[in-house]
mmCIF file of C-alpha atoms in Angstrom:
data_model
loop_
_atom_site.group_PDB
_atom_site.id
_atom_site.type_symbol
_atom_site.label_atom_id
_atom_site.label_comp_id
_atom_site.label_asym_id
_atom_site.label_seq_id
_atom_site.Cartn_x
_atom_site.Cartn_y
_atom_site.Cartn_z
ATOM 1 C CA MET A 1 135.915 194.942 41.493
ATOM 2 C CA THR A 2 139.465 193.580 41.608
ATOM 3 C CA PHE A 3 140.125 190.334 39.805
ATOM 4 C CA ILE A 4 142.911 187.816 39.924
ATOM 5 C CA PRO A 5 144.718 188.104 36.568
ATOM 6 C CA VAL A 6 142.813 185.846 34.179
ATOM 7 C CA ARG A 7 146.037 184.477 32.718
ATOM 8 C CA SER A 8 147.025 183.276 36.194
ATOM 9 C CA VAL A 9 143.658 181.545 36.627
ATOM 10 C CA ILE A 10 144.148 179.782 33.287
ATOM 11 C CA ASP A 11 147.759 178.759 33.882
ATOM 12 C CA LYS A 12 147.117 177.472 37.409
ATOM 13 C CA GLN A 13 143.618 176.162 36.599
ATOM 14 C CA LEU A 14 142.127 177.984 39.576
ATOM 15 C CA PHE A 15 138.541 177.183 38.647
ATOM 16 C CA GLU A 16 135.883 174.491 38.688
ATOM 17 C CA HIS A 17 132.532 173.802 37.085
ATOM 18 C CA VAL A 18 129.080 173.383 38.532
ATOM 19 C CA TYR A 19 126.124 172.005 36.601
ATOM 20 C CA GLN A 20 122.478 173.082 36.518
ATOM 21 C CA PRO A 21 119.783 170.721 35.218
ATOM 22 C CA LEU A 22 117.463 171.437 32.306
ATOM 23 C CA TRP A 23 114.029 169.836 32.542
ATOM 24 C CA ASN A 24 111.726 168.470 29.884
ATOM 25 C CA LEU A 25 108.339 169.799 31.011
ATOM 26 C CA MET A 26 106.426 167.418 28.777
ATOM 27 C CA ASN A 27 107.558 164.218 30.503
ATOM 28 C CA TRP A 28 109.010 165.801 33.663
ATOM 29 C CA SER A 29 112.580 164.538 33.316
ATOM 30 C CA ILE A 30 116.091 165.986 33.216
ATOM 31 C CA PHE A 31 117.430 165.972 29.655
ATOM 32 C CA GLY A 32 120.650 167.905 30.149
ATOM 33 C CA TYR A 33 122.876 170.105 32.300
ATOM 34 C CA GLU A 34 124.416 173.514 31.729
ATOM 35 C CA SER A 35 128.048 173.841 32.750
ATOM 36 C CA LEU A 36 128.873 177.040 34.656
ATOM 37 C CA LEU A 37 132.397 178.257 35.438
ATOM 38 C CA ARG A 38 133.267 179.153 39.012
ATOM 39 C CA VAL A 39 136.431 180.966 40.125
ATOM 40 C CA ASN A 40 137.203 181.340 43.829
ATOM 41 C CA GLY A 41 136.744 184.955 44.899
ATOM 42 C CA VAL A 42 134.898 185.961 41.712
ATOM 43 C CA LYS A 43 131.181 186.646 42.114
ATOM 44 C CA ASN A 44 130.400 187.955 38.630
ATOM 45 C CA ILE A 45 131.572 185.488 35.975
ATOM 46 C CA GLU A 46 130.375 187.703 33.112
ATOM 47 C CA GLN A 47 132.729 190.433 34.311
ATOM 48 C CA PHE A 48 135.485 187.854 34.617
ATOM 49 C CA PHE A 49 135.079 186.881 30.957
ATOM 50 C CA GLN A 50 135.043 190.576 30.024
ATOM 51 C CA LYS A 51 138.320 190.936 31.900
ATOM 52 C CA ALA A 52 139.702 188.010 29.871
ATOM 53 C CA ARG A 53 138.762 189.876 26.701
ATOM 54 C CA GLU A 54 140.600 192.960 27.948
ATOM 55 C CA GLU A 55 143.674 190.871 28.812
ATOM 56 C CA GLY A 56 143.613 189.257 25.373
ATOM 57 C CA CYS A 57 143.010 185.710 26.586
ATOM 58 C CA LEU A 58 139.259 185.211 26.084
ATOM 59 C CA TYR A 59 139.844 182.477 23.513
ATOM 60 C CA GLU A 60 142.162 180.562 25.842
ATOM 61 C CA LEU A 61 139.706 180.874 28.735
ATOM 62 C CA ASP A 62 136.835 179.683 26.531
ATOM 63 C CA LEU A 63 138.823 176.635 25.404
ATOM 64 C CA ILE A 64 140.075 175.552 28.799
ATOM 65 C CA SER A 65 136.586 176.062 30.235
ATOM 66 C CA LEU A 66 135.133 173.880 27.461
ATOM 67 C CA GLU A 67 137.648 171.089 28.019
ATOM 68 C CA SER A 68 137.209 171.245 31.789
ATOM 69 C CA SER A 69 133.403 171.207 31.439
ATOM 70 C CA ILE A 70 133.629 167.953 29.514
ATOM 71 C CA SER A 71 136.239 166.251 31.684
ATOM 72 C CA GLN A 72 134.436 167.095 34.941
ATOM 73 C CA PHE A 73 130.960 166.107 33.738
ATOM 74 C CA PRO A 74 130.287 162.541 34.914
ATOM 75 C CA PHE A 75 127.276 161.680 32.743
ATOM 76 C CA LEU A 76 128.595 161.972 29.173
ATOM 77 C CA GLU A 77 130.422 158.648 29.169
ATOM 78 C CA GLN A 78 127.361 157.073 30.762
ATOM 79 C CA LYS A 79 125.283 158.557 27.899
ATOM 80 C CA ARG A 80 122.968 160.343 30.311
ATOM 81 C CA GLY A 81 121.737 163.660 28.982
ATOM 82 C CA LEU A 82 123.185 166.564 27.038
ATOM 83 C CA LEU A 83 125.880 168.957 28.186
ATOM 84 C CA PHE A 84 125.277 172.648 27.466
ATOM 85 C CA VAL A 85 128.503 174.680 27.349
ATOM 86 C CA ASN A 86 128.849 178.432 26.917
ATOM 87 C CA VAL A 87 131.113 179.776 24.176
ATOM 88 C CA TYR A 88 131.561 183.098 22.422
ATOM 89 C CA PRO A 89 130.950 183.517 18.682
ATOM 90 C CA SER A 90 134.524 184.800 18.410
ATOM 91 C CA THR A 91 135.756 181.428 19.710
ATOM 92 C CA ILE A 92 133.934 179.100 17.342
ATOM 93 C CA SER A 93 134.604 181.433 14.392
ATOM 94 C CA ARG A 94 138.364 180.923 14.647
ATOM 95 C CA ARG A 95 139.757 178.464 12.118
ATOM 96 C CA GLU A 96 141.748 176.539 14.720
ATOM 97 C CA PHE A 97 138.604 175.789 16.722
ATOM 98 C CA ALA A 98 137.608 173.030 14.289
ATOM 99 C CA GLN A 99 140.927 171.259 14.778
ATOM 100 C CA LEU A 100 140.692 171.599 18.533
ATOM 101 C CA LEU A 101 137.184 170.138 18.512
ATOM 102 C CA LYS A 102 138.408 167.182 16.469
ATOM 103 C CA LYS A 103 141.114 166.554 19.078
ATOM 104 C CA MET A 104 138.490 166.685 21.827
ATOM 105 C CA VAL A 105 136.437 164.059 19.990
ATOM 106 C CA GLU A 106 139.548 161.856 19.775
ATOM 107 C CA ARG A 107 140.073 162.267 23.517
ATOM 108 C CA PHE A 108 136.385 162.038 24.460
ATOM 109 C CA PRO A 109 134.748 160.006 21.648
ATOM 110 C CA TYR A 110 131.440 159.822 23.508
ATOM 111 C CA ILE A 111 130.775 163.587 23.222
ATOM 112 C CA LYS A 112 129.380 163.464 19.685
ATOM 113 C CA ASN A 113 125.633 164.152 19.690
ATOM 114 C CA ARG A 114 125.901 165.069 23.367
ATOM 115 C CA ILE A 115 127.223 168.676 23.406
ATOM 116 C CA VAL A 116 125.171 171.856 22.914
ATOM 117 C CA PHE A 117 127.194 175.013 22.290
ATOM 118 C CA GLU A 118 125.412 178.003 23.817
ATOM 119 C CA LEU A 119 126.396 181.144 21.930
ATOM 120 C CA ASN A 120 126.920 184.040 24.312
ATOM 121 C CA GLU A 121 126.232 187.517 23.000
ATOM 122 C CA THR A 122 128.193 190.675 23.688
ATOM 123 C CA THR A 123 128.305 194.012 21.925
ATOM 124 C CA GLU A 124 131.924 193.262 21.005
ATOM 125 C CA ASP A 125 130.837 190.151 19.085
ATOM 126 C CA ASP A 126 127.782 191.705 17.456
ATOM 127 C CA ASP A 127 129.422 192.086 14.041
ATOM 128 C CA ARG A 128 130.312 188.395 13.981
ATOM 129 C CA TRP A 129 126.640 187.484 13.786
ATOM 130 C CA LYS A 130 126.509 189.335 10.468
ATOM 131 C CA ASP A 131 129.464 187.708 8.716
ATOM 132 C CA GLY A 132 129.717 184.346 6.994
ATOM 133 C CA GLU A 133 132.388 182.896 9.268
ATOM 134 C CA LEU A 134 130.026 182.321 12.170
ATOM 135 C CA LYS A 135 127.389 180.720 9.948
ATOM 136 C CA ALA A 136 130.038 178.449 8.413
ATOM 137 C CA ALA A 137 131.305 177.512 11.876
ATOM 138 C CA VAL A 138 127.780 176.700 13.061
ATOM 139 C CA GLN A 139 127.208 174.532 9.992
ATOM 140 C CA TRP A 140 130.500 172.699 10.558
ATOM 141 C CA ILE A 141 129.677 172.086 14.225
ATOM 142 C CA ARG A 142 126.308 170.605 13.287
ATOM 143 C CA GLU A 143 127.769 168.422 10.551
ATOM 144 C CA HIS A 144 130.166 166.918 13.094
ATOM 145 C CA GLY A 145 127.519 165.842 15.584
ATOM 146 C CA PHE A 146 126.989 168.823 17.877
ATOM 147 C CA TYR A 147 124.134 171.226 18.569
ATOM 148 C CA ILE A 148 123.721 175.008 18.774
ATOM 149 C CA ALA A 149 121.759 177.142 21.239
ATOM 150 C CA VAL A 150 121.237 180.899 21.283
ATOM 151 C CA ASP A 151 121.419 182.070 24.901
ATOM 152 C CA ASP A 152 119.570 184.856 26.750
ATOM 153 C CA VAL A 153 117.135 185.580 23.922
ATOM 154 C CA GLY A 154 115.174 188.697 24.788
ATOM 155 C CA LYS A 155 118.094 190.326 26.575
ATOM 156 C CA GLY A 156 120.533 192.816 25.132
ATOM 157 C CA ALA A 157 121.400 192.373 21.469
ATOM 158 C CA SER A 158 119.424 189.195 20.825
ATOM 159 C CA THR A 159 117.260 189.503 17.729
ATOM 160 C CA LEU A 160 114.787 187.383 15.840
ATOM 161 C CA GLN A 161 116.948 187.871 12.763
ATOM 162 C CA LYS A 162 119.767 185.843 14.335
ATOM 163 C CA ILE A 163 117.361 183.046 15.179
ATOM 164 C CA ILE A 164 115.913 182.969 11.665
ATOM 165 C CA GLU A 165 119.331 182.937 9.995
ATOM 166 C CA LEU A 166 121.066 180.451 12.317
ATOM 167 C CA GLN A 167 118.072 178.196 13.044
ATOM 168 C CA PRO A 168 119.532 176.971 16.344
ATOM 169 C CA ASP A 169 118.574 173.646 17.870
ATOM 170 C CA TYR A 170 117.741 175.363 21.171
ATOM 171 C CA ILE A 171 116.554 178.843 22.103
ATOM 172 C CA LYS A 172 117.132 179.844 25.728
ATOM 173 C CA LEU A 173 114.836 182.647 26.814
ATOM 174 C CA ASP A 174 116.156 185.194 29.279
ATOM 175 C CA ARG A 175 114.888 184.907 32.853
ATOM 176 C CA TYR A 176 112.908 188.108 32.361
ATOM 177 C CA PHE A 177 110.140 186.075 30.733
ATOM 178 C CA ALA A 178 109.863 183.680 33.691
ATOM 179 C CA GLN A 179 109.626 186.343 36.386
ATOM 180 C CA GLY A 180 105.976 187.046 37.103
ATOM 181 C CA LEU A 181 104.866 184.979 34.123
ATOM 182 C CA ALA A 182 101.706 183.798 35.901
ATOM 183 C CA VAL A 183 100.340 187.345 36.234
ATOM 184 C CA ASN A 184 101.767 189.001 33.129
ATOM 185 C CA VAL A 185 99.492 188.536 30.127
ATOM 186 C CA GLU A 186 101.945 190.142 27.686
ATOM 187 C CA LYS A 187 104.704 187.703 28.640
ATOM 188 C CA GLN A 188 102.244 184.846 28.242
ATOM 189 C CA ARG A 189 101.312 186.049 24.754
ATOM 190 C CA MET A 190 104.956 186.356 23.737
ATOM 191 C CA LEU A 191 105.744 182.858 25.011
ATOM 192 C CA SER A 192 102.780 181.443 23.091
ATOM 193 C CA LEU A 193 104.113 183.019 19.908
ATOM 194 C CA LEU A 194 107.601 181.604 20.494
ATOM 195 C CA VAL A 195 106.277 178.143 21.360
ATOM 196 C CA ASN A 196 104.356 178.083 18.087
ATOM 197 C CA TYR A 197 107.344 179.356 16.118
ATOM 198 C CA CYS A 198 109.809 176.864 17.589
ATOM 199 C CA SER A 199 107.708 173.717 17.341
ATOM 200 C CA PRO A 200 108.763 171.179 16.247
ATOM 201 C CA LYS A 201 112.296 171.955 15.007
ATOM 202 C CA ILE A 202 113.632 174.131 17.846
ATOM 203 C CA VAL A 203 113.479 173.388 21.573
ATOM 204 C CA LEU A 204 112.459 176.460 23.578
ATOM 205 C CA VAL A 205 114.023 176.622 27.061
ATOM 206 C CA LEU A 206 112.657 179.086 29.611
ATOM 207 C CA GLU A 207 115.395 180.145 32.035
ATOM 208 C CA GLY A 208 115.032 181.618 35.519
ATOM 209 C CA ILE A 209 112.117 179.584 36.876
ATOM 210 C CA GLU A 210 111.989 180.333 40.606
ATOM 211 C CA LYS A 211 108.306 180.087 41.567
ATOM 212 C CA GLU A 212 105.898 177.173 41.251
ATOM 213 C CA VAL A 213 103.097 179.386 39.956
ATOM 214 C CA ASP A 214 105.294 180.556 37.052
ATOM 215 C CA LEU A 215 106.328 176.976 36.327
ATOM 216 C CA ALA A 216 102.656 175.965 36.234
ATOM 217 C CA GLN A 217 101.917 178.780 33.794
ATOM 218 C CA ALA A 218 104.822 177.715 31.567
ATOM 219 C CA LYS A 219 103.349 174.219 31.445
ATOM 220 C CA LEU A 220 99.928 175.601 30.513
ATOM 221 C CA LEU A 221 101.569 177.480 27.650
ATOM 222 C CA ARG A 222 103.230 174.215 26.586
ATOM 223 C CA VAL A 223 106.755 175.535 26.990
ATOM 224 C CA PRO A 224 108.756 172.342 26.364
ATOM 225 C CA ALA A 225 111.771 172.913 28.613
ATOM 226 C CA ALA A 226 112.873 174.999 31.571
ATOM 227 C CA GLN A 227 115.753 175.782 33.891
ATOM 228 C CA GLY A 228 116.001 177.668 37.178
ATOM 229 C CA TYR A 229 116.588 177.528 40.916
ATOM 230 C CA LEU A 230 113.155 175.983 41.521
ATOM 231 C CA LEU A 231 114.177 173.058 39.311
ATOM 232 C CA GLY A 232 117.721 172.712 40.585
ATOM 233 C CA ARG A 233 120.601 174.965 41.556
ATOM 234 C CA PRO A 234 124.045 174.775 39.977
ATOM 235 C CA GLU A 235 126.142 172.258 41.912
ATOM 236 C CA ARG A 236 129.046 169.864 41.660
ATOM 237 C CA LEU A 237 128.155 166.449 40.320
ATOM 238 C CA ALA A 238 129.581 163.267 41.769
#
């Protein structure tokens, strides 16, 4: 697949953000939105971020995406719900990230206690989960009024060890667990274990809900939160 040079996308800001709701299944209400980057002509955003890594501008893309996510999201200033934003461990581990976040708080003072940083996993960043810099960065982020989520748990390199050591505020389960949940006893057993482990300190979010029967099963298992096309597609917010 041929991509527009990532540096050109950054410099010309040839992107936008759409937002997908996250639902509290206990009281049936929206409690937050995940911000998702969209670039015209690019169908696979994961590959686009990989291209940014190859071009040496992943950090810059992560930062401008974060700032744009906040500035385009209409509900933060109204204090309506959380904003989930995707970042790489390599981004928050950099020393200058703390200073940049402080500047964002000065510009957008209402974002404290409203932003959840979703840590994206790649094989390239796997070693960062083992060093002290990431743990220190996570602690600093929490101390300054933000939250941490581990994304796509159950897919790729995600491990229980990372969850135990980081103790995130949110765990987002890969869509694999939602697909066919109603008829798959093993998935139901695994979700029950995770629900029990997470309660009450960690919010478990089941991603990829597309069928009502699987949503009903998630409710029976007392999964506290969910996200997926059945509950709302990513879209621009007025």
